[in-house]
Amino acid sequence: MGKDKKCPDCGHKQCKCNHKKCKDCGHKKCQCESKQEQKVEQNIEVYVKVPAGPQGAQGPTGENGLSNQFVVGLNTTPFPTLVSLNPLPEVLSTVTITIDDPGDTVRLMASIQSITSASSVNSSPLRANVIAYRIRRTAPNLIIRSVQDTDFDSLTTAFTTLDNPGSGTFTYVLEGLLINSTIPVQNEFIISVVFTAEEIEPN
């Protein structure tokens, strides 16, 4: 029965009624340009650009790497002359640094240039001066490091050491002493000194 069903209006099995076609173009599937444009317009996506909000407050400035502070020492003026008859060390430079964190380390660097009172490079036998340098913390009084060097004519001695004094303000003193000189005895003249202290943050 279902297979023989016909359209009650036109009598055909496949309806050919005009009232089911577009009243404007006559097609079953409307092809009117105005209606096609309307369908296209319905599928357009709209993007709205929202303006950015106000910038927030700037955060605190972070620490500048591992090195937190660098201080250059104050040299003795004029530089002292190291002589063999003086048993006490001469002060060459002093540096003071303030440490706020007890876990920080103080790195001390010293560079001293000196010459003998008379060149002995060509002498026979060879003449030389043996010089001792040391870095001392004043409070509490403690020798942080001491080194020795031998000068035959002119000499530059450089060394580095570390200290963990805790928190507070600390003063370090760089000292020099002529501990031995071949006969005839000659003095040691200090030409230049660079003495620095640097606060290092732990890793």
mmCIF file of C-alpha atoms in Angstrom:
data_model
loop_
_atom_site.group_PDB
_atom_site.id
_atom_site.type_symbol
_atom_site.label_atom_id
_atom_site.label_comp_id
_atom_site.label_asym_id
_atom_site.label_seq_id
_atom_site.Cartn_x
_atom_site.Cartn_y
_atom_site.Cartn_z
ATOM 1 C CA MET A 1 0.000 0.000 0.000
ATOM 2 C CA GLY A 2 2.819 2.332 0.963
ATOM 3 C CA LYS A 3 4.559 1.840 -2.394
ATOM 4 C CA ASP A 4 1.410 2.847 -4.408
ATOM 5 C CA LYS A 5 0.776 6.037 -2.393
ATOM 6 C CA LYS A 6 0.437 9.038 -4.670
ATOM 7 C CA CYS A 7 0.354 12.756 -4.059
ATOM 8 C CA PRO A 8 -3.207 13.707 -3.141
ATOM 9 C CA ASP A 9 -2.818 17.017 -4.999
ATOM 10 C CA CYS A 10 -1.244 16.091 -8.386
ATOM 11 C CA GLY A 11 -1.817 12.290 -8.461
ATOM 12 C CA HIS A 12 1.828 11.436 -9.158
ATOM 13 C CA LYS A 13 3.925 9.090 -7.120
ATOM 14 C CA GLN A 14 6.689 11.719 -7.151
ATOM 15 C CA CYS A 15 5.024 15.039 -6.280
ATOM 16 C CA LYS A 16 5.162 17.633 -9.025
ATOM 17 C CA CYS A 17 3.065 20.280 -7.291
ATOM 18 C CA ASN A 18 4.254 23.776 -8.038
ATOM 19 C CA HIS A 19 3.247 25.049 -4.593
ATOM 20 C CA LYS A 20 6.217 23.058 -3.126
ATOM 21 C CA LYS A 21 8.653 24.923 -5.332
ATOM 22 C CA CYS A 22 10.184 28.344 -4.663
ATOM 23 C CA LYS A 23 7.598 30.922 -5.556
ATOM 24 C CA ASP A 24 10.311 33.252 -6.842
ATOM 25 C CA CYS A 25 12.618 31.040 -8.989
ATOM 26 C CA GLY A 26 10.411 27.933 -9.522
ATOM 27 C CA HIS A 27 13.031 25.444 -8.292
ATOM 28 C CA LYS A 28 12.481 22.922 -5.551
ATOM 29 C CA LYS A 29 15.835 24.006 -4.111
ATOM 30 C CA CYS A 30 15.757 27.790 -4.040
ATOM 31 C CA GLN A 31 18.459 29.421 -6.133
ATOM 32 C CA CYS A 32 17.498 33.052 -5.532
ATOM 33 C CA GLU A 33 20.647 35.212 -5.168
ATOM 34 C CA SER A 34 19.128 37.329 -2.411
ATOM 35 C CA LYS A 35 18.406 34.263 -0.259
ATOM 36 C CA GLN A 36 21.833 32.719 -0.981
ATOM 37 C CA GLU A 37 23.560 35.896 0.182
ATOM 38 C CA GLN A 38 21.470 35.821 3.342
ATOM 39 C CA LYS A 39 22.631 32.269 4.084
ATOM 40 C CA VAL A 40 26.270 33.245 3.525
ATOM 41 C CA GLU A 41 25.895 36.216 5.844
ATOM 42 C CA GLN A 42 24.530 33.939 8.562
ATOM 43 C CA ASN A 43 27.779 31.883 8.502
ATOM 44 C CA ILE A 44 30.164 34.837 8.955
ATOM 45 C CA GLU A 45 32.187 34.677 12.152
ATOM 46 C CA VAL A 46 32.748 37.971 13.917
ATOM 47 C CA TYR A 47 36.002 38.639 15.826
ATOM 48 C CA VAL A 48 36.007 41.478 18.306
ATOM 49 C CA LYS A 49 39.362 42.945 19.385
ATOM 50 C CA VAL A 50 39.209 43.640 23.102
ATOM 51 C CA PRO A 51 41.646 46.345 24.290
ATOM 52 C CA ALA A 52 44.309 45.230 26.783
ATOM 53 C CA GLY A 53 43.829 46.141 30.414
ATOM 54 C CA PRO A 54 46.093 48.463 32.373
ATOM 55 C CA GLN A 55 49.642 47.253 33.142
ATOM 56 C CA GLY A 56 50.152 45.932 36.639
ATOM 57 C CA ALA A 57 52.605 47.292 39.155
ATOM 58 C CA GLN A 58 56.279 46.435 38.618
ATOM 59 C CA GLY A 59 57.633 43.740 40.908
ATOM 60 C CA PRO A 60 60.673 44.099 43.172
ATOM 61 C CA THR A 61 64.120 44.058 41.589
ATOM 62 C CA GLY A 62 65.907 40.720 41.986
ATOM 63 C CA GLU A 63 69.478 40.146 43.057
ATOM 64 C CA ASN A 64 72.201 40.865 40.490
ATOM 65 C CA GLY A 65 73.694 37.415 40.170
ATOM 66 C CA LEU A 66 76.024 35.832 42.687
ATOM 67 C CA SER A 67 78.143 38.911 43.309
ATOM 68 C CA ASN A 68 76.280 41.212 45.677
ATOM 69 C CA GLN A 69 78.903 43.826 46.603
ATOM 70 C CA PHE A 70 82.394 44.884 45.481
ATOM 71 C CA VAL A 71 84.668 47.216 47.482
ATOM 72 C CA VAL A 72 88.115 48.556 46.549
ATOM 73 C CA GLY A 73 90.591 48.974 49.384
ATOM 74 C CA LEU A 74 92.253 52.179 50.547
ATOM 75 C CA ASN A 75 96.025 52.086 49.997
ATOM 76 C CA THR A 76 98.624 53.436 52.401
ATOM 77 C CA THR A 77 100.096 56.703 51.091
ATOM 78 C CA PRO A 78 102.954 56.786 50.444
ATOM 79 C CA PHE A 79 103.716 53.086 50.139
ATOM 80 C CA PRO A 80 106.097 51.846 52.807
ATOM 81 C CA THR A 81 109.527 50.385 52.023
ATOM 82 C CA LEU A 82 110.075 46.826 53.243
ATOM 83 C CA VAL A 83 113.412 46.548 55.036
ATOM 84 C CA SER A 84 115.048 43.463 56.536
ATOM 85 C CA LEU A 85 115.720 45.100 59.911
ATOM 86 C CA ASN A 86 112.002 45.705 60.570
ATOM 87 C CA PRO A 87 110.403 42.616 62.221
ATOM 88 C CA LEU A 88 106.863 44.028 61.983
ATOM 89 C CA PRO A 89 104.769 43.838 58.788
ATOM 90 C CA GLU A 90 103.911 47.049 56.989
ATOM 91 C CA VAL A 91 100.288 47.925 56.173
ATOM 92 C CA LEU A 92 99.815 48.215 52.413
ATOM 93 C CA SER A 93 96.038 48.544 52.059
ATOM 94 C CA THR A 94 92.789 48.293 54.065
ATOM 95 C CA VAL A 95 89.265 47.385 52.910
ATOM 96 C CA THR A 96 85.977 47.376 54.839
ATOM 97 C CA ILE A 97 82.835 45.522 53.751
ATOM 98 C CA THR A 98 79.382 45.050 55.309
ATOM 99 C CA ILE A 99 77.746 41.613 55.041
ATOM 100 C CA ASP A 100 73.975 41.394 55.592
ATOM 101 C CA ASP A 101 73.553 37.626 55.217
ATOM 102 C CA PRO A 102 75.526 35.327 57.553
ATOM 103 C CA GLY A 103 75.691 32.708 54.796
ATOM 104 C CA ASP A 104 77.550 34.982 52.356
ATOM 105 C CA THR A 105 81.247 34.594 51.549
ATOM 106 C CA VAL A 106 83.845 37.356 51.300
ATOM 107 C CA ARG A 107 86.292 36.955 48.418
ATOM 108 C CA LEU A 108 89.527 38.905 48.912
ATOM 109 C CA MET A 109 91.915 39.606 46.029
ATOM 110 C CA ALA A 110 95.346 41.215 46.291
ATOM 111 C CA SER A 111 97.897 42.230 43.666
ATOM 112 C CA ILE A 112 101.219 43.825 44.678
ATOM 113 C CA GLN A 113 103.983 45.077 42.388
ATOM 114 C CA SER A 114 107.435 45.657 43.918
ATOM 115 C CA ILE A 115 111.095 46.052 42.961
ATOM 116 C CA THR A 116 114.416 45.515 44.700
ATOM 117 C CA SER A 117 116.557 48.509 45.610
ATOM 118 C CA ALA A 118 119.178 47.309 43.088
ATOM 119 C CA SER A 119 118.765 44.893 40.181
ATOM 120 C CA SER A 120 120.379 41.547 40.956
ATOM 121 C CA VAL A 121 119.518 39.580 37.812
ATOM 122 C CA ASN A 122 123.079 39.812 36.468
ATOM 123 C CA SER A 123 124.837 39.567 39.822
ATOM 124 C CA SER A 124 127.016 36.635 40.806
ATOM 125 C CA PRO A 125 126.108 35.101 43.113
ATOM 126 C CA LEU A 126 122.439 35.838 42.513
ATOM 127 C CA ARG A 127 120.842 38.181 45.042
ATOM 128 C CA ALA A 128 117.179 38.119 46.027
ATOM 129 C CA ASN A 129 114.565 39.288 48.526
ATOM 130 C CA VAL A 130 112.025 36.924 50.081
ATOM 131 C CA ILE A 131 108.787 38.761 50.806
ATOM 132 C CA ALA A 132 105.752 37.657 52.805
ATOM 133 C CA TYR A 133 102.266 39.065 52.268
ATOM 134 C CA ARG A 134 99.234 38.358 54.402
ATOM 135 C CA ILE A 135 95.570 39.303 54.697
ATOM 136 C CA ARG A 136 94.340 39.819 58.237
ATOM 137 C CA ARG A 137 90.818 40.396 59.584
ATOM 138 C CA THR A 138 90.877 42.906 62.422
ATOM 139 C CA ALA A 139 87.877 41.874 64.534
ATOM 140 C CA PRO A 140 88.220 39.225 65.620
ATOM 141 C CA ASN A 141 91.932 39.326 64.771
ATOM 142 C CA LEU A 142 92.621 36.463 62.399
ATOM 143 C CA ILE A 143 95.126 35.850 59.594
ATOM 144 C CA ILE A 144 93.020 34.749 56.612
ATOM 145 C CA ARG A 145 95.914 33.891 54.290
ATOM 146 C CA SER A 146 99.662 34.440 53.928
ATOM 147 C CA VAL A 147 101.937 33.890 50.908
ATOM 148 C CA GLN A 148 105.661 34.198 50.133
ATOM 149 C CA ASP A 149 107.420 35.251 46.946
ATOM 150 C CA THR A 150 111.013 35.803 45.810
ATOM 151 C CA ASP A 151 112.116 38.934 43.982
ATOM 152 C CA PHE A 152 115.377 39.110 41.971
ATOM 153 C CA ASP A 153 114.602 42.402 40.234
ATOM 154 C CA SER A 154 110.897 43.294 39.861
ATOM 155 C CA LEU A 155 107.911 41.238 40.930
ATOM 156 C CA THR A 156 104.107 41.111 40.836
ATOM 157 C CA THR A 157 102.462 38.904 43.451
ATOM 158 C CA ALA A 158 98.723 38.151 43.177
ATOM 159 C CA PHE A 159 96.565 35.871 45.294
ATOM 160 C CA THR A 160 92.934 35.282 46.288
ATOM 161 C CA THR A 161 91.341 33.927 49.430
ATOM 162 C CA LEU A 162 87.851 33.391 50.916
ATOM 163 C CA ASP A 163 86.422 34.198 54.321
ATOM 164 C CA ASN A 164 83.078 33.442 56.002
ATOM 165 C CA PRO A 165 82.872 35.973 58.829
ATOM 166 C CA GLY A 166 79.073 35.957 59.261
ATOM 167 C CA SER A 167 76.973 39.118 59.172
ATOM 168 C CA GLY A 168 78.260 42.549 60.151
ATOM 169 C CA THR A 169 80.948 45.038 59.106
ATOM 170 C CA PHE A 170 84.470 43.649 58.711
ATOM 171 C CA THR A 171 87.834 45.242 58.004
ATOM 172 C CA TYR A 172 90.660 43.420 56.250
ATOM 173 C CA VAL A 173 94.284 44.540 56.170
ATOM 174 C CA LEU A 174 96.884 43.644 53.533
ATOM 175 C CA GLU A 175 100.408 43.591 55.001
ATOM 176 C CA GLY A 176 103.935 43.014 53.668
ATOM 177 C CA LEU A 177 107.184 41.957 55.318
ATOM 178 C CA LEU A 178 110.711 41.432 54.026
ATOM 179 C CA ILE A 179 111.686 38.200 55.765
ATOM 180 C CA ASN A 180 115.060 37.524 54.110
ATOM 181 C CA SER A 181 117.590 39.193 51.825
ATOM 182 C CA THR A 182 120.888 37.919 50.500
ATOM 183 C CA ILE A 183 124.020 39.848 51.494
ATOM 184 C CA PRO A 184 124.549 42.653 50.800
ATOM 185 C CA VAL A 185 121.039 43.320 52.131
ATOM 186 C CA GLN A 186 118.717 45.327 49.911
ATOM 187 C CA ASN A 187 115.282 46.792 50.465
ATOM 188 C CA GLU A 188 111.976 46.076 48.660
ATOM 189 C CA PHE A 189 110.051 49.017 47.250
ATOM 190 C CA ILE A 190 106.266 48.723 46.832
ATOM 191 C CA ILE A 191 105.192 50.225 43.487
ATOM 192 C CA SER A 192 101.439 49.510 43.302
ATOM 193 C CA VAL A 193 98.725 47.688 45.261
ATOM 194 C CA VAL A 194 95.192 46.575 44.344
ATOM 195 C CA PHE A 195 93.197 45.105 47.236
ATOM 196 C CA THR A 196 89.463 44.280 46.917
ATOM 197 C CA ALA A 197 86.684 42.582 48.866
ATOM 198 C CA GLU A 198 83.629 41.041 47.233
ATOM 199 C CA GLU A 199 80.465 39.651 48.826
ATOM 200 C CA ILE A 200 79.372 36.378 47.185
ATOM 201 C CA GLU A 201 75.861 34.959 47.542
ATOM 202 C CA PRO A 202 75.574 31.176 48.065
ATOM 203 C CA ASN A 203 74.424 29.120 45.055
#
